[in-house]
mmCIF file of C-alpha atoms in Angstrom:
data_model
loop_
_atom_site.group_PDB
_atom_site.id
_atom_site.type_symbol
_atom_site.label_atom_id
_atom_site.label_comp_id
_atom_site.label_asym_id
_atom_site.label_seq_id
_atom_site.Cartn_x
_atom_site.Cartn_y
_atom_site.Cartn_z
ATOM 1 C CA MET A 21 -0.054 -0.192 -0.230
ATOM 2 C CA ALA A 22 1.806 3.047 -0.987
ATOM 3 C CA SER A 23 1.714 6.134 1.822
ATOM 4 C CA ILE A 24 1.531 9.201 2.237
ATOM 5 C CA ARG A 25 3.364 12.236 2.202
ATOM 6 C CA LEU A 26 2.641 15.563 3.123
ATOM 7 C CA LYS A 27 4.820 18.375 3.642
ATOM 8 C CA PHE A 28 4.785 19.352 7.207
ATOM 9 C CA VAL A 29 3.916 16.400 8.747
ATOM 10 C CA LYS A 30 6.000 14.591 11.618
ATOM 11 C CA ALA A 31 5.258 11.038 12.947
ATOM 12 C CA TYR A 32 6.088 10.085 16.220
ATOM 13 C CA VAL A 33 5.434 6.215 18.178
ATOM 14 C CA ASP A 34 4.260 7.264 21.679
ATOM 15 C CA ARG A 35 5.416 5.597 25.175
ATOM 16 C CA HIS A 36 2.364 2.922 24.031
ATOM 17 C CA GLY A 37 3.440 2.296 20.592
ATOM 18 C CA LYS A 38 0.850 4.209 18.786
ATOM 19 C CA VAL A 39 2.255 6.003 15.968
ATOM 20 C CA ARG A 40 1.156 10.612 16.673
ATOM 21 C CA HIS A 41 0.769 13.340 13.818
ATOM 22 C CA TYR A 42 1.973 16.053 13.782
ATOM 23 C CA PHE A 43 1.759 19.286 11.652
ATOM 24 C CA ARG A 44 5.969 21.064 12.452
ATOM 25 C CA LYS A 45 5.972 24.129 10.161
ATOM 26 C CA PRO A 46 9.578 26.404 10.926
ATOM 27 C CA GLY A 47 8.210 29.225 12.486
ATOM 28 C CA CYS A 48 4.777 26.950 13.424
ATOM 29 C CA LYS A 49 3.328 26.184 16.170
ATOM 30 C CA PRO A 50 3.540 22.419 16.283
ATOM 31 C CA VAL A 51 -0.514 21.433 15.734
ATOM 32 C CA ALA A 52 -1.371 17.496 17.222
ATOM 33 C CA LEU A 53 -3.235 15.907 13.949
ATOM 34 C CA PRO A 54 -5.828 13.265 14.669
ATOM 35 C CA GLY A 55 -6.470 10.186 12.748
ATOM 36 C CA LEU A 56 -4.180 8.014 9.681
ATOM 37 C CA PRO A 57 -3.258 10.156 6.706
ATOM 38 C CA GLY A 58 -5.369 10.116 3.878
ATOM 39 C CA SER A 59 -9.066 10.366 5.847
ATOM 40 C CA ASP A 60 -10.946 13.195 6.213
ATOM 41 C CA GLU A 61 -10.505 15.202 9.042
ATOM 42 C CA PHE A 62 -6.821 13.823 9.495
ATOM 43 C CA MET A 63 -6.890 16.070 6.074
ATOM 44 C CA ALA A 64 -10.051 18.767 7.490
ATOM 45 C CA ALA A 65 -6.892 19.857 10.423
ATOM 46 C CA TYR A 66 -3.714 18.817 7.934
ATOM 47 C CA GLY A 67 -5.599 21.697 5.072
ATOM 48 C CA GLN A 68 -6.213 24.125 8.387
ATOM 49 C CA ALA A 69 -3.134 24.409 10.372
ATOM 50 C CA LEU A 70 -0.988 24.312 6.262
ATOM 51 C CA ALA A 71 -3.619 28.019 5.908
ATOM 52 C CA ASP A 72 -3.148 29.938 9.150
ATOM 53 C CA THR A 73 -1.005 28.103 11.661
ATOM 54 C CA PRO A 74 -0.408 30.354 14.869
ATOM 55 C CA ARG A 75 2.575 32.148 14.124
ATOM 56 C CA VAL A 76 5.342 32.062 16.952
ATOM 57 C CA GLU A 77 5.357 35.452 18.246
ATOM 58 C CA ILE A 78 8.151 37.931 16.125
ATOM 59 C CA ALA A 79 10.640 38.064 19.832
ATOM 60 C CA ALA A 80 14.247 36.768 18.664
ATOM 61 C CA ARG A 81 16.218 38.869 20.285
ATOM 62 C CA GLN A 82 15.863 41.520 23.256
ATOM 63 C CA THR A 83 14.337 44.001 22.302
ATOM 64 C CA ARG A 84 13.684 48.396 24.026
ATOM 65 C CA ALA A 85 11.354 49.046 25.573
ATOM 66 C CA GLY A 86 9.709 51.517 23.929
ATOM 67 C CA SER A 87 10.905 50.486 20.778
ATOM 68 C CA ILE A 88 8.813 50.476 17.100
ATOM 69 C CA ASN A 89 9.597 46.598 17.968
ATOM 70 C CA ALA A 90 7.764 46.404 20.783
ATOM 71 C CA MET A 91 4.671 47.883 20.079
ATOM 72 C CA ILE A 92 4.513 45.850 17.190
ATOM 73 C CA ILE A 93 4.849 42.629 19.242
ATOM 74 C CA GLY A 94 2.793 44.518 22.138
ATOM 75 C CA TYR A 95 0.404 44.554 19.344
ATOM 76 C CA LEU A 96 0.484 41.384 17.883
ATOM 77 C CA GLY A 97 -0.463 40.110 21.076
ATOM 78 C CA THR A 98 -3.773 42.820 21.502
ATOM 79 C CA ALA A 99 -7.587 41.379 20.293
ATOM 80 C CA ALA A 100 -7.594 43.913 17.800
ATOM 81 C CA PHE A 101 -5.235 41.140 15.856
ATOM 82 C CA HIS A 102 -6.816 37.624 17.018
ATOM 83 C CA ASN A 103 -9.523 39.294 15.284
ATOM 84 C CA LEU A 104 -8.009 40.251 11.922
ATOM 85 C CA ALA A 105 -8.726 38.107 8.921
ATOM 86 C CA PRO A 106 -5.582 34.287 9.102
ATOM 87 C CA THR A 107 -4.651 36.655 5.501
ATOM 88 C CA SER A 108 -5.530 39.763 7.174
ATOM 89 C CA GLN A 109 -2.868 38.653 10.018
ATOM 90 C CA GLN A 110 -0.622 36.914 7.393
ATOM 91 C CA THR A 111 0.425 39.906 5.239
ATOM 92 C CA TYR A 112 0.478 41.921 8.479
ATOM 93 C CA ARG A 113 3.561 39.664 9.475
ATOM 94 C CA ARG A 114 4.438 40.245 6.443
ATOM 95 C CA ILE A 115 4.832 43.658 6.808
ATOM 96 C CA PHE A 116 5.717 44.220 10.303
ATOM 97 C CA GLU A 117 9.024 42.254 10.658
ATOM 98 C CA GLY A 118 10.290 44.055 7.263
ATOM 99 C CA MET A 119 9.077 47.669 9.589
ATOM 100 C CA ARG A 120 10.861 45.882 12.807
ATOM 101 C CA ARG A 121 14.111 44.580 10.872
ATOM 102 C CA ASN A 122 14.952 48.720 9.313
ATOM 103 C CA TYR A 123 13.098 50.623 12.265
ATOM 104 C CA GLY A 124 12.705 48.040 15.052
ATOM 105 C CA ASP A 125 14.867 50.348 18.094
ATOM 106 C CA MET A 126 13.779 53.391 16.978
ATOM 107 C CA SER A 127 11.659 55.068 19.528
ATOM 108 C CA VAL A 128 7.430 55.662 18.791
ATOM 109 C CA ALA A 129 7.686 58.258 21.336
ATOM 110 C CA THR A 130 9.693 60.898 19.230
ATOM 111 C CA LEU A 131 8.931 59.650 15.556
ATOM 112 C CA ALA A 132 7.785 62.818 14.261
ATOM 113 C CA ARG A 133 5.381 62.810 10.969
ATOM 114 C CA LYS A 134 8.835 63.948 9.117
ATOM 115 C CA HIS A 135 9.938 60.180 9.923
ATOM 116 C CA VAL A 136 6.825 58.643 8.657
ATOM 117 C CA ILE A 137 7.882 60.609 5.171
ATOM 118 C CA LYS A 138 11.301 59.752 5.019
ATOM 119 C CA MET A 139 10.142 55.755 5.595
ATOM 120 C CA LEU A 140 7.354 56.011 2.652
ATOM 121 C CA ASP A 141 10.021 57.831 0.096
ATOM 122 C CA ALA A 142 12.071 54.546 1.198
ATOM 123 C CA LYS A 143 8.385 52.804 -0.513
ATOM 124 C CA LYS A 144 8.163 55.798 -3.191
ATOM 125 C CA ASP A 145 9.126 53.263 -6.949
ATOM 126 C CA THR A 146 6.492 50.939 -5.347
ATOM 127 C CA PRO A 147 2.616 52.424 -3.464
ATOM 128 C CA VAL A 148 1.417 49.502 -3.032
ATOM 129 C CA GLU A 149 3.396 49.054 -0.386
ATOM 130 C CA ALA A 150 3.686 51.229 0.707
ATOM 131 C CA ARG A 151 0.431 52.466 1.468
ATOM 132 C CA ASN A 152 0.257 49.195 3.883
ATOM 133 C CA PHE A 153 3.132 49.828 5.456
ATOM 134 C CA LEU A 154 1.448 52.927 6.245
ATOM 135 C CA ARG A 155 -1.978 50.540 7.657
ATOM 136 C CA CYS A 156 0.997 48.406 9.268
ATOM 137 C CA LEU A 157 2.740 51.950 10.741
ATOM 138 C CA ARG A 158 -1.223 53.330 12.239
ATOM 139 C CA LEU A 159 -2.133 50.080 14.102
ATOM 140 C CA ILE A 160 1.409 50.774 15.823
ATOM 141 C CA THR A 161 0.777 53.949 17.410
ATOM 142 C CA LYS A 162 -2.429 53.878 17.868
ATOM 143 C CA TYR A 163 -1.246 50.755 20.168
ATOM 144 C CA ALA A 164 0.637 52.806 21.347
ATOM 145 C CA ILE A 165 -1.458 55.742 22.290
ATOM 146 C CA ASN A 166 -4.230 53.557 24.201
ATOM 147 C CA ILE A 167 -1.197 51.878 26.752
ATOM 148 C CA GLY A 168 0.016 55.670 27.331
ATOM 149 C CA ILE A 169 3.161 55.596 26.005
ATOM 150 C CA ARG A 170 3.117 58.653 23.065
ATOM 151 C CA GLU A 171 -0.359 60.802 23.111
ATOM 152 C CA ASP A 172 -0.635 61.726 19.056
ATOM 153 C CA ASP A 173 -0.281 60.234 16.208
ATOM 154 C CA PRO A 174 2.902 60.697 13.694
ATOM 155 C CA THR A 175 1.118 59.007 10.678
ATOM 156 C CA ALA A 176 -2.063 61.897 10.867
ATOM 157 C CA GLY A 177 -3.487 63.344 7.410
ATOM 158 C CA VAL A 178 0.027 60.661 5.005
ATOM 159 C CA ARG A 179 -1.272 59.623 2.400
ATOM 160 C CA VAL A 180 -0.081 57.453 -0.442
ATOM 161 C CA LYS A 181 -1.178 58.374 -3.714
ATOM 162 C CA LEU A 182 -1.744 55.491 -5.917
ATOM 163 C CA PRO A 183 -1.850 55.423 -9.461
ATOM 164 C CA LYS A 184 -5.136 55.432 -10.910
ATOM 165 C CA ASN A 185 -6.216 52.276 -12.189
ATOM 166 C CA ASP A 186 -9.270 49.471 -12.260
ATOM 167 C CA GLY A 187 -6.965 46.840 -9.889
ATOM 168 C CA TYR A 188 -6.778 43.738 -10.617
ATOM 169 C CA ARG A 189 -8.100 43.723 -14.940
ATOM 170 C CA THR A 190 -11.722 41.955 -15.430
ATOM 171 C CA TRP A 191 -12.210 38.933 -17.446
ATOM 172 C CA PRO A 192 -13.571 40.151 -20.566
ATOM 173 C CA GLU A 193 -16.594 36.957 -21.947
ATOM 174 C CA ASP A 194 -13.759 35.824 -24.488
ATOM 175 C CA ASP A 195 -11.190 35.492 -22.428
ATOM 176 C CA ILE A 196 -14.239 32.749 -20.523
ATOM 177 C CA ALA A 197 -14.778 31.492 -23.551
ATOM 178 C CA ALA A 198 -11.474 31.098 -24.664
ATOM 179 C CA PHE A 199 -10.187 29.769 -20.958
ATOM 180 C CA ARG A 200 -13.185 26.876 -21.458
ATOM 181 C CA THR A 201 -12.391 25.999 -24.836
ATOM 182 C CA ALA A 202 -9.274 24.986 -23.399
ATOM 183 C CA TYR A 203 -10.326 23.359 -20.143
ATOM 184 C CA ALA A 204 -12.872 21.038 -20.619
ATOM 185 C CA VAL A 205 -14.885 19.847 -18.336
ATOM 186 C CA GLY A 206 -12.990 17.168 -16.000
ATOM 187 C CA THR A 207 -9.897 19.240 -15.501
ATOM 188 C CA LYS A 208 -8.880 20.839 -12.401
ATOM 189 C CA PRO A 209 -8.310 23.890 -14.546
ATOM 190 C CA ARG A 210 -11.772 24.188 -15.504
ATOM 191 C CA LEU A 211 -12.917 23.741 -11.919
ATOM 192 C CA ALA A 212 -10.560 26.377 -10.289
ATOM 193 C CA LEU A 213 -12.787 29.046 -13.179
ATOM 194 C CA GLU A 214 -15.718 27.317 -12.530
ATOM 195 C CA LEU A 215 -15.588 28.124 -8.837
ATOM 196 C CA LEU A 216 -14.134 31.271 -8.414
ATOM 197 C CA LEU A 217 -17.009 32.284 -11.100
ATOM 198 C CA GLY A 218 -20.316 30.769 -10.587
ATOM 199 C CA THR A 219 -19.795 32.199 -6.494
ATOM 200 C CA ALA A 220 -17.544 35.332 -7.378
ATOM 201 C CA LEU A 221 -14.985 34.309 -3.594
ATOM 202 C CA ARG A 222 -12.245 35.090 -2.592
ATOM 203 C CA CYS A 223 -9.116 32.273 -3.239
ATOM 204 C CA ALA A 224 -8.893 32.539 0.642
ATOM 205 C CA ASP A 225 -12.814 30.739 1.025
ATOM 206 C CA VAL A 226 -12.688 29.081 -2.740
ATOM 207 C CA VAL A 227 -10.281 26.768 -1.767
ATOM 208 C CA LYS A 228 -11.774 25.759 1.188
ATOM 209 C CA LEU A 229 -14.839 25.102 -0.799
ATOM 210 C CA GLY A 230 -16.701 20.901 -0.050
ATOM 211 C CA ARG A 231 -19.228 19.229 -0.520
ATOM 212 C CA GLY A 232 -19.441 19.025 3.560
ATOM 213 C CA HIS A 233 -19.994 23.295 2.599
ATOM 214 C CA ILE A 234 -23.353 22.637 0.156
ATOM 215 C CA ARG A 235 -26.373 22.397 1.112
ATOM 216 C CA ASN A 236 -30.637 21.949 -0.021
ATOM 217 C CA GLY A 237 -28.364 22.976 -3.521
ATOM 218 C CA THR A 238 -27.122 26.806 -2.116
ATOM 219 C CA ILE A 239 -23.564 26.981 -0.887
ATOM 220 C CA GLN A 240 -23.214 27.605 2.609
ATOM 221 C CA VAL A 241 -20.101 29.436 3.869
ATOM 222 C CA THR A 242 -18.838 32.455 5.016
ATOM 223 C CA ALA A 243 -16.623 34.619 3.700
ATOM 224 C CA GLN A 244 -13.261 34.412 5.586
ATOM 225 C CA LYS A 245 -11.775 38.641 5.097
ATOM 226 C CA THR A 246 -16.205 40.273 6.069
ATOM 227 C CA LYS A 247 -17.218 37.756 8.161
ATOM 228 C CA THR A 248 -20.383 37.435 6.041
ATOM 229 C CA ALA A 249 -22.543 34.536 5.360
ATOM 230 C CA LEU A 250 -23.101 33.326 2.178
ATOM 231 C CA ALA A 251 -25.938 30.850 0.977
ATOM 232 C CA ILE A 252 -24.859 31.315 -2.932
ATOM 233 C CA PRO A 253 -26.958 28.838 -5.562
ATOM 234 C CA VAL A 254 -25.287 26.481 -7.664
ATOM 235 C CA THR A 255 -25.431 26.570 -11.340
ATOM 236 C CA THR A 256 -24.938 24.556 -13.443
ATOM 237 C CA GLU A 257 -22.578 24.811 -15.205
ATOM 238 C CA LEU A 258 -20.517 24.972 -11.936
ATOM 239 C CA ALA A 259 -22.576 21.122 -10.692
ATOM 240 C CA GLU A 260 -20.836 20.161 -13.227
ATOM 241 C CA ALA A 261 -18.063 20.902 -13.032
ATOM 242 C CA ILE A 262 -18.025 19.521 -9.441
ATOM 243 C CA ASN A 263 -19.672 16.169 -9.971
ATOM 244 C CA ALA A 264 -17.083 15.391 -12.860
ATOM 245 C CA ALA A 265 -12.870 17.141 -11.423
ATOM 246 C CA ALA A 266 -14.009 16.941 -7.896
ATOM 247 C CA PRO A 267 -12.464 14.227 -6.178
ATOM 248 C CA SER A 268 -15.113 12.932 -3.561
ATOM 249 C CA GLU A 269 -13.315 11.447 -1.369
ATOM 250 C CA HIS A 270 -11.078 14.663 -0.569
ATOM 251 C CA VAL A 271 -12.859 17.536 2.004
ATOM 252 C CA THR A 272 -12.017 20.611 -0.347
ATOM 253 C CA PHE A 273 -13.132 20.791 -3.929
ATOM 254 C CA LEU A 274 -9.791 22.008 -5.441
ATOM 255 C CA ILE A 275 -6.635 19.494 -4.258
ATOM 256 C CA ASN A 276 -2.534 20.752 -4.615
ATOM 257 C CA GLU A 277 0.366 18.222 -7.191
ATOM 258 C CA ARG A 278 0.414 17.132 -3.050
ATOM 259 C CA GLY A 279 -2.669 15.894 -1.987
ATOM 260 C CA GLY A 280 -3.308 18.676 -0.079
ATOM 261 C CA SER A 281 -5.447 20.915 0.251
ATOM 262 C CA PHE A 282 -4.197 24.425 -1.168
ATOM 263 C CA THR A 283 -3.317 27.664 0.201
ATOM 264 C CA ALA A 284 -4.928 31.324 -1.215
ATOM 265 C CA LYS A 285 -1.515 32.070 -2.170
ATOM 266 C CA ARG A 286 -0.368 28.991 -3.854
ATOM 267 C CA PHE A 287 -3.262 28.342 -5.641
ATOM 268 C CA GLY A 288 -3.741 31.879 -7.290
ATOM 269 C CA GLN A 289 -0.047 31.384 -7.926
ATOM 270 C CA TRP A 290 -0.584 28.152 -9.015
ATOM 271 C CA PHE A 291 -3.792 29.333 -11.682
ATOM 272 C CA THR A 292 -2.713 32.229 -13.520
ATOM 273 C CA ASP A 293 0.327 29.572 -14.830
ATOM 274 C CA GLN A 294 -3.154 27.884 -16.164
ATOM 275 C CA CYS A 295 -4.030 31.179 -17.842
ATOM 276 C CA VAL A 296 -0.646 31.609 -18.550
ATOM 277 C CA ARG A 297 -0.302 28.550 -20.540
ATOM 278 C CA ILE A 298 -2.650 29.307 -23.021
ATOM 279 C CA GLY A 299 -1.587 32.875 -23.851
ATOM 280 C CA LEU A 300 -4.244 34.314 -20.753
ATOM 281 C CA ARG A 301 -3.280 37.232 -18.688
ATOM 282 C CA GLY A 302 -6.042 36.363 -16.216
ATOM 283 C CA GLN A 303 -6.119 36.120 -12.566
ATOM 284 C CA PRO A 304 -8.327 34.881 -10.459
ATOM 285 C CA HIS A 305 -9.543 37.614 -8.083
ATOM 286 C CA GLY A 306 -10.612 38.907 -12.079
ATOM 287 C CA LEU A 307 -13.040 36.100 -11.990
ATOM 288 C CA ARG A 308 -14.007 37.328 -9.023
ATOM 289 C CA LYS A 309 -14.777 40.126 -10.147
ATOM 290 C CA ALA A 310 -15.754 39.283 -13.950
ATOM 291 C CA ALA A 311 -18.292 37.657 -12.218
ATOM 292 C CA CYS A 312 -19.767 40.300 -10.152
ATOM 293 C CA ARG A 313 -19.710 42.214 -13.728
ATOM 294 C CA ARG A 314 -22.205 39.632 -15.303
ATOM 295 C CA LEU A 315 -24.299 40.328 -12.092
ATOM 296 C CA ALA A 316 -24.657 44.310 -13.052
ATOM 297 C CA GLU A 317 -25.179 43.434 -16.831
ATOM 298 C CA ALA A 318 -28.045 41.317 -16.526
ATOM 299 C CA GLY A 319 -29.749 44.075 -13.425
ATOM 300 C CA CYS A 320 -28.743 42.337 -10.197
ATOM 301 C CA THR A 321 -29.161 45.361 -7.236
ATOM 302 C CA ALA A 322 -26.387 46.103 -4.812
ATOM 303 C CA PRO A 323 -28.021 44.052 -2.250
ATOM 304 C CA GLU A 324 -28.208 40.571 -4.445
ATOM 305 C CA ILE A 325 -24.974 41.562 -5.474
ATOM 306 C CA ALA A 326 -23.452 41.349 -2.289
ATOM 307 C CA ALA A 327 -24.977 38.930 -1.227
ATOM 308 C CA ILE A 328 -22.930 36.752 -3.641
ATOM 309 C CA SER A 329 -19.872 38.126 -3.672
ATOM 310 C CA GLY A 330 -19.395 38.924 0.183
ATOM 311 C CA HIS A 331 -19.187 42.757 -0.054
ATOM 312 C CA LYS A 332 -19.289 44.729 2.884
ATOM 313 C CA SER A 333 -19.451 47.733 1.046
ATOM 314 C CA LEU A 334 -22.206 48.885 -0.998
ATOM 315 C CA ASN A 335 -21.114 51.132 -2.540
ATOM 316 C CA GLU A 336 -17.602 49.055 -4.180
ATOM 317 C CA VAL A 337 -20.834 46.594 -5.738
ATOM 318 C CA GLN A 338 -22.020 49.754 -7.232
ATOM 319 C CA ARG A 339 -19.108 51.288 -9.479
ATOM 320 C CA TYR A 340 -20.215 47.758 -11.236
ATOM 321 C CA ILE A 341 -23.552 48.714 -10.921
ATOM 322 C CA GLU A 342 -22.907 52.194 -13.206
ATOM 323 C CA LYS A 343 -20.933 50.612 -15.133
ATOM 324 C CA ALA A 344 -22.936 48.358 -16.828
ATOM 325 C CA ASP A 345 -26.423 51.167 -16.782
ATOM 326 C CA ARG A 346 -23.489 52.876 -18.758
ATOM 327 C CA ALA A 347 -22.549 50.383 -21.639
ATOM 328 C CA ARG A 348 -27.282 50.169 -21.429
ATOM 329 C CA LEU A 349 -27.696 53.885 -22.555
ATOM 330 C CA ALA A 350 -24.980 53.714 -25.053
ATOM 331 C CA ARG A 351 -26.170 50.814 -26.700
ATOM 332 C CA ASN A 352 -29.152 52.614 -25.702
ATOM 333 C CA ALA A 353 -28.492 56.257 -27.653
ATOM 334 C CA VAL A 354 -27.517 53.982 -31.050
ATOM 335 C CA ALA A 355 -30.535 52.399 -31.185
ATOM 336 C CA LYS A 356 -32.268 55.034 -30.624
ATOM 337 C CA THR A 357 -29.989 57.969 -33.081
ATOM 338 C CA ARG A 358 -29.856 54.969 -36.060
ATOM 339 C CA MET A 359 -34.406 54.559 -35.498
ATOM 340 C CA ALA A 360 -33.920 58.725 -35.984
ATOM 341 C CA THR A 361 -31.373 58.557 -38.904
ATOM 342 C CA SER A 362 -33.779 55.452 -40.901
ATOM 343 C CA SER A 363 -36.240 57.686 -41.227
ATOM 344 C CA VAL A 364 -35.187 60.931 -42.503
#
């Protein structure tokens, strides 16, 4: 019988002769895994550990009291941080690591606006990174205010101007059709596309979907980022793709090359690679936007779209509706012009 090998899984024989399995990822706390490798309970626990095992707190070296490093460590222990979505926690930790590496010993009490500007100027070539850095710096200065280290916020009024663009490119219908032609029903790439397009969910939610989420013809899931409970009807295209490609023995619909669940980051990389293979410049988040575009073009209201996509802000959803309305008005205007000229 072939053995199952999973990344970061270690097996030990305890003093009673029983084999026990642990998830041991560098920089993370070990997690005990129940059952046997390959079982539903084991793979569910393994997928969860792989996605969001708590990292060991940042405190590798002696910390100077009142420093930026000390504020980071303090903030990481707050309820505000632990209430964030796992993906946000991971992103913030990465930014904090760079912050403490470059400015860790700087006193937060003497941090001035000029220092903040200088920090951001060092990231002028990467404005998105600069914006995220500023967001995290605000968090620790707010924490410093809350614990009485300082009274004012040196980041107040500081802004990072981002280049004007629409973010991730929305998939046009031609690209969706080309992807479906290249990857037939029954393939994993096709299953991934139908899950993204049919649910309008973010990657972090799509990689966790499985048969256990389907009840009464709907996918029932809580969006990781917004904590919004959703009940998304399963379309014919999505049902066909799931039945043809999703392994019935696995806890999630999508599995990676090692036979485990994808992380959101790895899934995004893998899906982008499938697009490149067939000459498309598509990313998974662009399919979420395409799904919202389709709903808007079908005449759905902002609350109706948000009920599927899980958007907290209706203003963001409203942009899809306004764009669809402009296209509809333009078509009507051209049609009226043609009627007027043909009657002359």
